[in-house]
Every structure is written in C-alpha cells, then in structure tokens.
CSV table of N, CA, C and O in Angstrom, one decimal:
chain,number,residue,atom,x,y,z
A,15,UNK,N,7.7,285.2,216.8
A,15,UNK,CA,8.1,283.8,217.1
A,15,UNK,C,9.5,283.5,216.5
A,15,UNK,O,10.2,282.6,217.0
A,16,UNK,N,9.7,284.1,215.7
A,16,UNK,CA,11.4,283.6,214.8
A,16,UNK,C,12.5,284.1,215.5
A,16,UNK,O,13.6,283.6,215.7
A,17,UNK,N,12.0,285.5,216.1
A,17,UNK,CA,13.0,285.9,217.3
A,17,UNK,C,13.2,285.3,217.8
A,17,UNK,O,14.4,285.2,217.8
A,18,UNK,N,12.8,284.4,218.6
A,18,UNK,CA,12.8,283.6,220.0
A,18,UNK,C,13.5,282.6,219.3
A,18,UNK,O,14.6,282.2,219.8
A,19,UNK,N,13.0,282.1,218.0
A,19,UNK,CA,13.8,280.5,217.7
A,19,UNK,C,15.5,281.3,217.1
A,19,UNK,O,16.4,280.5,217.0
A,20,UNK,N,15.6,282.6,216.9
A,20,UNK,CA,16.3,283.0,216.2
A,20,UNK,C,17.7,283.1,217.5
A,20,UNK,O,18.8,282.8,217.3
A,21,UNK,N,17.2,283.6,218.7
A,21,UNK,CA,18.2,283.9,219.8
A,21,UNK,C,17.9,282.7,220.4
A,21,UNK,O,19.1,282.5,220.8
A,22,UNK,N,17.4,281.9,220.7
A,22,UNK,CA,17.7,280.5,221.2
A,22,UNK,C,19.0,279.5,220.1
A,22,UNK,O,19.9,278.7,220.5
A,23,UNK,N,18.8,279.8,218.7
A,23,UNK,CA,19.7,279.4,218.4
A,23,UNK,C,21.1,280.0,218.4
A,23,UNK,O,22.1,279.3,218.2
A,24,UNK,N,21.1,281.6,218.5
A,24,UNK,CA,22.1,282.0,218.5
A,24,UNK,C,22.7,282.3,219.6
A,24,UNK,O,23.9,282.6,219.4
A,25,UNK,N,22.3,282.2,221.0
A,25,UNK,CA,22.6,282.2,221.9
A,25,UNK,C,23.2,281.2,222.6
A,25,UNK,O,24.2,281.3,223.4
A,26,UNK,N,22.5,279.8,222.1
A,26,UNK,CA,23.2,278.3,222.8
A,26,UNK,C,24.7,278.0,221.8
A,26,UNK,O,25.7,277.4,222.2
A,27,UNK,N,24.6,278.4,220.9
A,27,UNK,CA,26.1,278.5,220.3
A,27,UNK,C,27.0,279.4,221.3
A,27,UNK,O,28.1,279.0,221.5
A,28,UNK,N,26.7,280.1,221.7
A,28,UNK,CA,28.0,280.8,222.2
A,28,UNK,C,27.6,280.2,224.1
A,28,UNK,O,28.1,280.8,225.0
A,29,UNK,N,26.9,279.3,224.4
A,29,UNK,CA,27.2,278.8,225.7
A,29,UNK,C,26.1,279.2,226.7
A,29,UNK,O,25.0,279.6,226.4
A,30,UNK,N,26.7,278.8,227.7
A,30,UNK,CA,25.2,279.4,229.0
A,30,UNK,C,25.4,281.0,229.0
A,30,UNK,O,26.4,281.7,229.2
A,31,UNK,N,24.2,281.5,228.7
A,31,UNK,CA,24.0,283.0,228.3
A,31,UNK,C,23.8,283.5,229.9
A,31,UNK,O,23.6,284.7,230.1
A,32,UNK,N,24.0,282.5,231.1
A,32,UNK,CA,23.4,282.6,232.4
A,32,UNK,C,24.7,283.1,233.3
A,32,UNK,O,25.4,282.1,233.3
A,33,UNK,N,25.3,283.9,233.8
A,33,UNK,CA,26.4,284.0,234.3
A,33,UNK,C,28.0,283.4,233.5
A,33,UNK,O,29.0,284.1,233.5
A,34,UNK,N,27.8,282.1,233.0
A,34,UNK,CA,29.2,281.1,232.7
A,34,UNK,C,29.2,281.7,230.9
A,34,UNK,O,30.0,281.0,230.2
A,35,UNK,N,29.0,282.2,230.5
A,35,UNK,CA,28.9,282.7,229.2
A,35,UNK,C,29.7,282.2,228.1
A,35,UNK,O,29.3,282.0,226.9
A,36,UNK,N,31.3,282.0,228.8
A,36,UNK,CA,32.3,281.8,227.8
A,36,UNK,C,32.7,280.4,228.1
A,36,UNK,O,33.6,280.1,227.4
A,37,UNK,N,32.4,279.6,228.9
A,37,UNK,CA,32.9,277.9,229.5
A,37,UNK,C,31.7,277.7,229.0
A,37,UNK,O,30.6,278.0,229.1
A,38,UNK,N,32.7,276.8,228.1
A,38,UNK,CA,32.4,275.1,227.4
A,38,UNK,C,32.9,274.2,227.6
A,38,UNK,O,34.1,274.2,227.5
A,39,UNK,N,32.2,272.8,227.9
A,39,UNK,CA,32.6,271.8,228.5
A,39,UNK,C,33.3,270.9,228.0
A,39,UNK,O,32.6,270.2,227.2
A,40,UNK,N,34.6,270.4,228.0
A,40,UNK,CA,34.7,269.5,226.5
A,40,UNK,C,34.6,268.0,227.2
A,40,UNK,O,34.1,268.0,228.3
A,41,UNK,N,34.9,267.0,226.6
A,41,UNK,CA,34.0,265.6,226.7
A,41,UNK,C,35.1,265.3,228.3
A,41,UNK,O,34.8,265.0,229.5
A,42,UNK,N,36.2,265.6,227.7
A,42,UNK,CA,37.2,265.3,229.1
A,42,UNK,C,36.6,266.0,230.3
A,42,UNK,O,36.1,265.2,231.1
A,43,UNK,N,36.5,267.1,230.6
A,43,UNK,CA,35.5,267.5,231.3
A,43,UNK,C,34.7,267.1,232.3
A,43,UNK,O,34.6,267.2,233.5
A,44,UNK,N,33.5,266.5,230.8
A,44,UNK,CA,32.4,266.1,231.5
A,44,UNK,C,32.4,264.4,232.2
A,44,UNK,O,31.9,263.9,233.2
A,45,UNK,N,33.2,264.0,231.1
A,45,UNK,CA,33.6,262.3,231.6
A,45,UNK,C,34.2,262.5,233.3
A,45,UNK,O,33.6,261.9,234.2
A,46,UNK,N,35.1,263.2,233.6
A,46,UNK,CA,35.9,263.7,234.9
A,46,UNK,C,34.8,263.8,235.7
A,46,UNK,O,34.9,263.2,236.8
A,47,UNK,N,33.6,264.5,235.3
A,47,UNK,CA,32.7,265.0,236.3
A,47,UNK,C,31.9,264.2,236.7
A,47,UNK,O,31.8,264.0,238.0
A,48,UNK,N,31.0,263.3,235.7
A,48,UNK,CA,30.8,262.1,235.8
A,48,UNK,C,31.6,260.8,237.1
A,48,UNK,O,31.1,260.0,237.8
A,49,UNK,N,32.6,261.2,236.9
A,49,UNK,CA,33.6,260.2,237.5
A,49,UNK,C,34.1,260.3,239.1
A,49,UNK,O,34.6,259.4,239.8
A,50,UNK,N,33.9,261.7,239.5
A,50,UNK,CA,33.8,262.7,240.3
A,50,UNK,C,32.5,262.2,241.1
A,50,UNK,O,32.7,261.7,242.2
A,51,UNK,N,30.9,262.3,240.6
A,51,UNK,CA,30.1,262.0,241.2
A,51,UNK,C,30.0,260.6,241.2
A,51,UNK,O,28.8,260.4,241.6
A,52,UNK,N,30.7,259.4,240.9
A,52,UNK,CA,30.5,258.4,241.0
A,52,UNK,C,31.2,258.1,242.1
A,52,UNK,O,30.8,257.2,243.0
A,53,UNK,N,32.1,258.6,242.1
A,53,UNK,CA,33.6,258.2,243.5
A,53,UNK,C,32.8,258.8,244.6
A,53,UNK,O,32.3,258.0,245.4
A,54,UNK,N,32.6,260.1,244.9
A,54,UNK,CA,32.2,260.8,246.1
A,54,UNK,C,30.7,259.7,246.1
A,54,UNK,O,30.6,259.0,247.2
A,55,UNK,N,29.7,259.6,245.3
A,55,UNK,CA,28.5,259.4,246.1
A,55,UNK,C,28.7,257.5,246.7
A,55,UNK,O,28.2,257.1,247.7
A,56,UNK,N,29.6,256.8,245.9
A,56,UNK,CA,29.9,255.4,247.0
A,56,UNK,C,30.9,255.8,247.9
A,56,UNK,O,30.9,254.9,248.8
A,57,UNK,N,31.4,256.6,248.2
A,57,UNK,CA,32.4,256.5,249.4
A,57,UNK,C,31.8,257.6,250.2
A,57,UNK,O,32.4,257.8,251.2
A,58,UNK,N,30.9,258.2,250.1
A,58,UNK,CA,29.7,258.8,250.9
A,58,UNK,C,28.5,258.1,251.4
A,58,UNK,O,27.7,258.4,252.3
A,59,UNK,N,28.5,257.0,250.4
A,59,UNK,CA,28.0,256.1,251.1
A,59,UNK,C,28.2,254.8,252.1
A,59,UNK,O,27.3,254.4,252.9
A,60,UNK,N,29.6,254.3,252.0
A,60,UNK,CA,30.4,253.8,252.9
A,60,UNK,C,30.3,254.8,253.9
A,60,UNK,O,29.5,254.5,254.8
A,61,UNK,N,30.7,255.7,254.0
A,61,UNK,CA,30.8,256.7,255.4
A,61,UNK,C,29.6,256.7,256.2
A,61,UNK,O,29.6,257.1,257.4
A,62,UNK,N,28.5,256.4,255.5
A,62,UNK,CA,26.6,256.5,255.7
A,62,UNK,C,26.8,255.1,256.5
A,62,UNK,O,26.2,255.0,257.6
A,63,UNK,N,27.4,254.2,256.0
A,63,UNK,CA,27.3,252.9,256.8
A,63,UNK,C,26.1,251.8,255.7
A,63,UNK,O,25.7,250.7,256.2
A,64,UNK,N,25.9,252.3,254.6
A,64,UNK,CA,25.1,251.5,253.1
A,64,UNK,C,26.6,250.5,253.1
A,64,UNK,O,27.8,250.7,253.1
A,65,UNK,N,25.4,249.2,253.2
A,65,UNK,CA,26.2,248.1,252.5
A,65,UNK,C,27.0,248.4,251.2
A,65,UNK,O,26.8,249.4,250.5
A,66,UNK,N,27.8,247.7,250.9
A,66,UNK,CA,28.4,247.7,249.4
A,66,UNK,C,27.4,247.1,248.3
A,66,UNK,O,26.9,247.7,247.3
A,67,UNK,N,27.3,245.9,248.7
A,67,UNK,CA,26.2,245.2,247.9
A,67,UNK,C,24.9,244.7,248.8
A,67,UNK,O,24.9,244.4,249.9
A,68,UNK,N,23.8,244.8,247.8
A,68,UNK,CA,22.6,244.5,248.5
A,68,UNK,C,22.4,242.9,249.3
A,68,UNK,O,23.4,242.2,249.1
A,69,UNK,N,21.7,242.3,250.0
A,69,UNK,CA,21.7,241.3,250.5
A,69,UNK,C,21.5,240.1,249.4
A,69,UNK,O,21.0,240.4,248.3
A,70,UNK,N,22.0,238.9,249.7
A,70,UNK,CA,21.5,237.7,249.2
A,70,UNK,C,20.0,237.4,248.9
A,70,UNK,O,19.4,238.3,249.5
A,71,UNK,N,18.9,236.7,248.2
A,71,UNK,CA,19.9,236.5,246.6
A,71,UNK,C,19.3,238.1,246.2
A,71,UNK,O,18.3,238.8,246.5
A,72,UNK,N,20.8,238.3,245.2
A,72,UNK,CA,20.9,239.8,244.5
A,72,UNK,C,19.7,240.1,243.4
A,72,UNK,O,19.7,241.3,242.9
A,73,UNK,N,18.6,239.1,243.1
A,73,UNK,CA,18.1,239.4,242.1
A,73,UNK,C,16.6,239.8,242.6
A,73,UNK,O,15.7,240.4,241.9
A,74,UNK,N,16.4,239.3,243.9
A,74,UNK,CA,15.1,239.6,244.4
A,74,UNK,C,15.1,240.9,245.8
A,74,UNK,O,14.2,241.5,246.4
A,75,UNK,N,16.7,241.1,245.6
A,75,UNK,CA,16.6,241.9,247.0
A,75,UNK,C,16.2,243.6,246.7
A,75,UNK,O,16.2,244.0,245.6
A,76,UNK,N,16.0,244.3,247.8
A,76,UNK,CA,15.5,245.8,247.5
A,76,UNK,C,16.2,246.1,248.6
A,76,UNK,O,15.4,246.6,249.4
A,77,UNK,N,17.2,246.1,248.9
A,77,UNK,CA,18.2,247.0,249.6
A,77,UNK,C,19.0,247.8,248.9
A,77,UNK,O,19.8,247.6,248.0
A,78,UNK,N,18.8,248.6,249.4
A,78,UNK,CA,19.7,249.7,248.9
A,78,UNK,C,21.1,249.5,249.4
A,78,UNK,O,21.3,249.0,250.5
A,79,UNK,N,22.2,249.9,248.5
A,79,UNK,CA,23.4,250.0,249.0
A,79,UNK,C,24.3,250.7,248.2
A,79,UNK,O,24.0,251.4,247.2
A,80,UNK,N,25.8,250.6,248.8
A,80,UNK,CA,26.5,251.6,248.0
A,80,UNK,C,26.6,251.4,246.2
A,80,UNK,O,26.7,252.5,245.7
A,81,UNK,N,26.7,250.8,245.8
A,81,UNK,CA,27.0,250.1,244.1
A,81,UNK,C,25.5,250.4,243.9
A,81,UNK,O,25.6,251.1,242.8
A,82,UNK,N,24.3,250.3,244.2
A,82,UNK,CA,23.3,250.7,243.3
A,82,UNK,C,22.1,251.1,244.5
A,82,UNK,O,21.7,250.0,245.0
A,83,UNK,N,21.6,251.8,244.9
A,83,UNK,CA,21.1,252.6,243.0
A,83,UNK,C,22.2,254.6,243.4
A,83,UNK,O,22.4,255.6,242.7
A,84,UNK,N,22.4,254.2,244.8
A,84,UNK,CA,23.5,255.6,245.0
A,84,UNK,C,24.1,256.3,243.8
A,84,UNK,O,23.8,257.5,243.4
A,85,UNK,N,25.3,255.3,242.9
A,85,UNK,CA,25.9,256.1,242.2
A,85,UNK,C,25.2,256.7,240.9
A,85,UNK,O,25.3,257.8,240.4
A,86,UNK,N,24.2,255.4,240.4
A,86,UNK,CA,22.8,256.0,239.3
A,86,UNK,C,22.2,257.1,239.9
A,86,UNK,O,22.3,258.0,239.0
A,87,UNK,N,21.7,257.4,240.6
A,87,UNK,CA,21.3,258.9,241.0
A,87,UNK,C,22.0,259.7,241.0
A,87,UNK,O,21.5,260.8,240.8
A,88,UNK,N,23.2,259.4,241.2
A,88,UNK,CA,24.4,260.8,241.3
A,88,UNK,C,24.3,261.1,240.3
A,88,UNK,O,23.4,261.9,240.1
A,89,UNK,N,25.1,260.6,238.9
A,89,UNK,CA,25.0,260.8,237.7
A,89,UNK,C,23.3,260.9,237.1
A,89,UNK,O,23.2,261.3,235.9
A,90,UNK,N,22.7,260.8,237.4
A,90,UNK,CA,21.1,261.3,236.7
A,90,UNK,C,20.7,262.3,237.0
A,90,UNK,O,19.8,262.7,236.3
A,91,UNK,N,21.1,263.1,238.2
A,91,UNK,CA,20.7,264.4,239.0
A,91,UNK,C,21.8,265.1,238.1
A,91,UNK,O,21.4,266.0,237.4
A,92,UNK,N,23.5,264.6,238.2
A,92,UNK,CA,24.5,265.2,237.6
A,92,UNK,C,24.1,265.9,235.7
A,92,UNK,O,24.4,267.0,235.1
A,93,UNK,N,23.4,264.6,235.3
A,93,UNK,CA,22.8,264.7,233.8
A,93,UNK,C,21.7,265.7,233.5
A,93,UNK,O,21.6,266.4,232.5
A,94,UNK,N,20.7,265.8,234.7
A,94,UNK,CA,19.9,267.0,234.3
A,94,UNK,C,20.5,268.3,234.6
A,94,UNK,O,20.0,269.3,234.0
A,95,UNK,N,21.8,268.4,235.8
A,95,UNK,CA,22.2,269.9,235.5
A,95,UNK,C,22.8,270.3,234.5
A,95,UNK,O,22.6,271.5,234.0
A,96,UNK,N,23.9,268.9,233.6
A,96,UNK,CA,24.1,269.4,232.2
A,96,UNK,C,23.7,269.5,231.2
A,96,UNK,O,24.3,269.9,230.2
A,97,UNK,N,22.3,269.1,231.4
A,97,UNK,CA,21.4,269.8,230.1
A,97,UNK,C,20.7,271.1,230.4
A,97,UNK,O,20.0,271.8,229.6
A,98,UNK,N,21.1,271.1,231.7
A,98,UNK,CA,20.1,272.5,231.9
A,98,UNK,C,21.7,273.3,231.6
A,98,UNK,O,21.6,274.5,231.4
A,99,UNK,N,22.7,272.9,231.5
A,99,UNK,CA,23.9,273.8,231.2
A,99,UNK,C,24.6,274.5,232.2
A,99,UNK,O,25.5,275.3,232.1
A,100,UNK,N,23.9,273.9,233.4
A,100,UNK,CA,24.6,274.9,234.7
A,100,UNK,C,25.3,273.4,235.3
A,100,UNK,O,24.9,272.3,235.6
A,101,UNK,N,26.8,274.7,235.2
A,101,UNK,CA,28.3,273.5,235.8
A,101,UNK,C,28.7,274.0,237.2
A,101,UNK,O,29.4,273.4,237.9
A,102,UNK,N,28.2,275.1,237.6
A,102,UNK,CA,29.0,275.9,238.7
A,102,UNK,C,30.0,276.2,238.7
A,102,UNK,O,30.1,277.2,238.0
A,103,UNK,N,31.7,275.8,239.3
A,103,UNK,CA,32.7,276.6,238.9
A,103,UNK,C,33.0,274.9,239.2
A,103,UNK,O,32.3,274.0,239.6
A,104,UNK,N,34.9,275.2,238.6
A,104,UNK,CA,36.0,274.2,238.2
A,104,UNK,C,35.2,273.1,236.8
A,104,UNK,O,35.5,271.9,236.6
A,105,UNK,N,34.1,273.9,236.2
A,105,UNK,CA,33.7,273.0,235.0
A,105,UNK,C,33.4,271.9,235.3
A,105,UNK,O,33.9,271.0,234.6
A,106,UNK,N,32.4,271.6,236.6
A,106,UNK,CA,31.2,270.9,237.3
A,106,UNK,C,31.9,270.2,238.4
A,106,UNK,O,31.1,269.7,239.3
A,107,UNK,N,33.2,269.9,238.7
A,107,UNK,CA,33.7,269.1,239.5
A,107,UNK,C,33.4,269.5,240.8
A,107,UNK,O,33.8,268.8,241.6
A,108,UNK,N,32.8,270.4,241.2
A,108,UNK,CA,32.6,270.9,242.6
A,108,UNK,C,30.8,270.5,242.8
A,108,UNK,O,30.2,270.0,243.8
A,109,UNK,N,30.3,270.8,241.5
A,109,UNK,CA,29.0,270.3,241.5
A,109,UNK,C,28.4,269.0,241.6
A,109,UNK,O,27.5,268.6,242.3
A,110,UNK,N,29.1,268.2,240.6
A,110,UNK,CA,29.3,266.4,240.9
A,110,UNK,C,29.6,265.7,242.0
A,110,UNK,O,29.2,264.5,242.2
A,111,UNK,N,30.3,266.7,242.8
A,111,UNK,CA,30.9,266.4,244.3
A,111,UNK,C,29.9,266.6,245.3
A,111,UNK,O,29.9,265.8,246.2
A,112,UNK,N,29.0,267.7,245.3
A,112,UNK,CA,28.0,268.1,245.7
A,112,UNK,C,26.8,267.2,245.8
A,112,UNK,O,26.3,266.8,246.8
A,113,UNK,N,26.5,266.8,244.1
A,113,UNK,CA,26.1,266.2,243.8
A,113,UNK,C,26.1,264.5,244.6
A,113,UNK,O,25.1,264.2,245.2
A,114,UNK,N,27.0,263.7,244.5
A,114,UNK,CA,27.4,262.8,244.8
A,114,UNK,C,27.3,262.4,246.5
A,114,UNK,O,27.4,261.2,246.9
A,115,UNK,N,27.2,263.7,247.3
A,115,UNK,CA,26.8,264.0,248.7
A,115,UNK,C,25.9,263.2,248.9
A,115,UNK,O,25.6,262.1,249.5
A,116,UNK,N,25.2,264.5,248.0
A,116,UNK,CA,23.5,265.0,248.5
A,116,UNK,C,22.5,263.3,247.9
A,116,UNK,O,21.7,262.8,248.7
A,117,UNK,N,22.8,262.5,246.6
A,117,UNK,CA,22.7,261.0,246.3
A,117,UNK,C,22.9,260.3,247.7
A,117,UNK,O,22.0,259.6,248.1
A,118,UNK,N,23.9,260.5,248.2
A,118,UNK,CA,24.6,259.2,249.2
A,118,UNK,C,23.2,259.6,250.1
A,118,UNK,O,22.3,258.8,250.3
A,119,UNK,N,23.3,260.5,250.4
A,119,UNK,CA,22.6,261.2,251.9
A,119,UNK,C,21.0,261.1,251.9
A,119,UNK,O,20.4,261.2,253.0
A,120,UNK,N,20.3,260.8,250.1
A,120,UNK,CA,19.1,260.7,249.7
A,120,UNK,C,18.8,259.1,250.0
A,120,UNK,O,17.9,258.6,250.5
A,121,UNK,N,20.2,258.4,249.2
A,121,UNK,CA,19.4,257.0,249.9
A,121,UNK,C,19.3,256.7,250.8
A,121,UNK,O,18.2,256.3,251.2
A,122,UNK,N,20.5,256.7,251.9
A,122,UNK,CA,20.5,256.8,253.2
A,122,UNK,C,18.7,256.6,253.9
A,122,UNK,O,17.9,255.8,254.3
A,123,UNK,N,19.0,257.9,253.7
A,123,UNK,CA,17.6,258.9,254.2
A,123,UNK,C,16.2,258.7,254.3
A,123,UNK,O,15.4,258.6,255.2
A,124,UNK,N,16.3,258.7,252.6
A,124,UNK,CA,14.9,259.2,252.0
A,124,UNK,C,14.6,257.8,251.1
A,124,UNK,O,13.5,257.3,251.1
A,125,UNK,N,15.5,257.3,250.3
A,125,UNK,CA,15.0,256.5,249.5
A,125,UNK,C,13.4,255.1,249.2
A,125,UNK,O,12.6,254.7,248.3
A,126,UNK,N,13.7,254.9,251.0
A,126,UNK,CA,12.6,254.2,251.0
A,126,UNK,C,11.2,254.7,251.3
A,126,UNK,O,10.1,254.1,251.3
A,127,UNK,N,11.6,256.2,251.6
A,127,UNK,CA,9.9,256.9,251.7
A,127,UNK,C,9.7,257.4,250.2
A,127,UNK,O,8.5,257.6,249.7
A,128,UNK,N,10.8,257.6,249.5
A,128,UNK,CA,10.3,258.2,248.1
A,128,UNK,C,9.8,256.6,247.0
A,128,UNK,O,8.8,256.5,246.3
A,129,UNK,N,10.5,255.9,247.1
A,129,UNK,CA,10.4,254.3,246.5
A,129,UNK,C,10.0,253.4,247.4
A,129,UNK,O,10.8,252.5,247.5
A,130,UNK,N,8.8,253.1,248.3
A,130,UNK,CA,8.8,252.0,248.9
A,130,UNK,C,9.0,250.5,248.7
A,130,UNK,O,8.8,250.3,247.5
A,131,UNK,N,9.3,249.6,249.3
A,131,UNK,CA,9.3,248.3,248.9
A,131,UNK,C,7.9,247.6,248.6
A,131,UNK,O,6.8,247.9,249.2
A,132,UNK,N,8.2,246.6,247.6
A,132,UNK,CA,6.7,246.3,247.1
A,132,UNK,C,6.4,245.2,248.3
A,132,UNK,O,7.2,244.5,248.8
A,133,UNK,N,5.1,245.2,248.4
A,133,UNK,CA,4.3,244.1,249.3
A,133,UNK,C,4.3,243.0,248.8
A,133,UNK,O,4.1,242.8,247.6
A,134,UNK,N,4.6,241.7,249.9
A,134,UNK,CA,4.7,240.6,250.0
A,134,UNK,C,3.2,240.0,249.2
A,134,UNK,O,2.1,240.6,249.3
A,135,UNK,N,3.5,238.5,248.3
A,135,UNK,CA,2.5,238.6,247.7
A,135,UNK,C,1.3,237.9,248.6
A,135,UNK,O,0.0,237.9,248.3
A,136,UNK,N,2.0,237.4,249.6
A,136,UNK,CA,1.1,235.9,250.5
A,136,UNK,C,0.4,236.8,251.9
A,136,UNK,O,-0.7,236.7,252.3
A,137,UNK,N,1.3,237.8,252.3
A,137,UNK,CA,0.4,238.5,253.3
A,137,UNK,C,0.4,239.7,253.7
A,137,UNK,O,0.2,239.8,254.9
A,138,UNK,N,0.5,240.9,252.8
A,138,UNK,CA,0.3,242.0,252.4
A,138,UNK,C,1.8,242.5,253.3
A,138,UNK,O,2.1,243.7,253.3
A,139,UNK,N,2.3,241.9,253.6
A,139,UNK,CA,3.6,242.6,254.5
A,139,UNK,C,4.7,242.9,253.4
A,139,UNK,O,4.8,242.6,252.2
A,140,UNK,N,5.6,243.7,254.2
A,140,UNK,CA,6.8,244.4,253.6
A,140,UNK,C,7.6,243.1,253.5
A,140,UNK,O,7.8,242.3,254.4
A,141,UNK,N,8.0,243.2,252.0
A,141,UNK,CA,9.2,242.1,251.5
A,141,UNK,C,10.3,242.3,252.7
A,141,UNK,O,10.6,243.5,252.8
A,142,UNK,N,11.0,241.4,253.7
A,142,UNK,CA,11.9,241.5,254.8
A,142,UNK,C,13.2,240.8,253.9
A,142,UNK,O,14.3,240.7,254.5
C-alpha cells in the first residue's frame, strides 16, 4: 500500500505520467483555456440560433440561452478534464474549443431532455 501512495506521489510531481509527461500548465495557460471555452461555446451558440438572454421576467424563466447555462457547462466539463490532467495538445486550447462546441450543441439539443422544466403548480402543465 505505501508503494501505491509512494508513486502516486512521486509521479503527480513530475506531470501526466499518461502520454503529456513533461507539460505543465501554468495559470496563464489555464485562465486562456478557460477563456477559449467561454468565447467558442456563446458564439456556438449564437450560430445554434440560442437566444442571448433568457425570456422576460429573468428570474422565473427556464430558457436556456447563450449567457447561461452554455458557457457554465463549457467550463465545468473543461474543469473535470483538468483535474483528470488531460489537456490534449497546444496546452488545452484545442480541447476547450472542442469543449465549448460540444456545451453549445448539448444545450441546443439535449438540455431539456437531460434537465426538464418543472411543472406548473395550478395544472400539472409545462411552465410555457
């Protein structure tokens, strides 16, 4: 058992032991990448034809649109590949880009079969 804690520690020091071995990310980097899937998944979503902003009034509505919840998913999908430590190549900017797609194209899509809208409280119908 000390092996295992012994090469997990000594191994994450020197980087992804997975193919990328010697690339390390520095904060500039990752901020870029970040910033990268924020730009591509709203203007992938303009291209989708997602509103900018959700409908009137903004505090009750559940439309999806470009400003939320698209670019939060980019970056949350983006966050678990860099804890898993896999950036792909140009030190994730290709991946965030990817990333930021594949977000736009989920809400589009899928969002309302994965998240439905909650039911109206007066007569079991979909909030319109």
């Amino acid at each position: 058992m000390f092996d295992l804690v012994y090469d997990t520690i000594f191994f994450a020091s020197y980087g992804n032991i997975y193919g990328l071995g010697n690339i390390t990310l520095g904060l500039f980097d990752v901020l870029l990448a970040y910033i990268v899937a924020i730009i591509v998944s709203i203007i992938m979503a303009l291209i989708l034809r997602l509103p900018l902003l959700p409908s009137k009034p903004y505090r009750y509505s559940f439309d999806v649109s470009a400003l939320y919840p698209t670019p939060i998913i980019a970056i949350g999908i983006f966050s678990i590949f860099l804890v898993l430590n896999y950036t792909f190549v140009y030190n994730g900017i290709v991946l965030a880009a990817i990333i930021g797609i594949l977000s736009a194209l989920f809400v589009k899509y899928l969002f309302d079969f994965v998240f439905p809208k909650p039911l109206d409280e007066t007569g079991g119908e979909d909030v319109q």
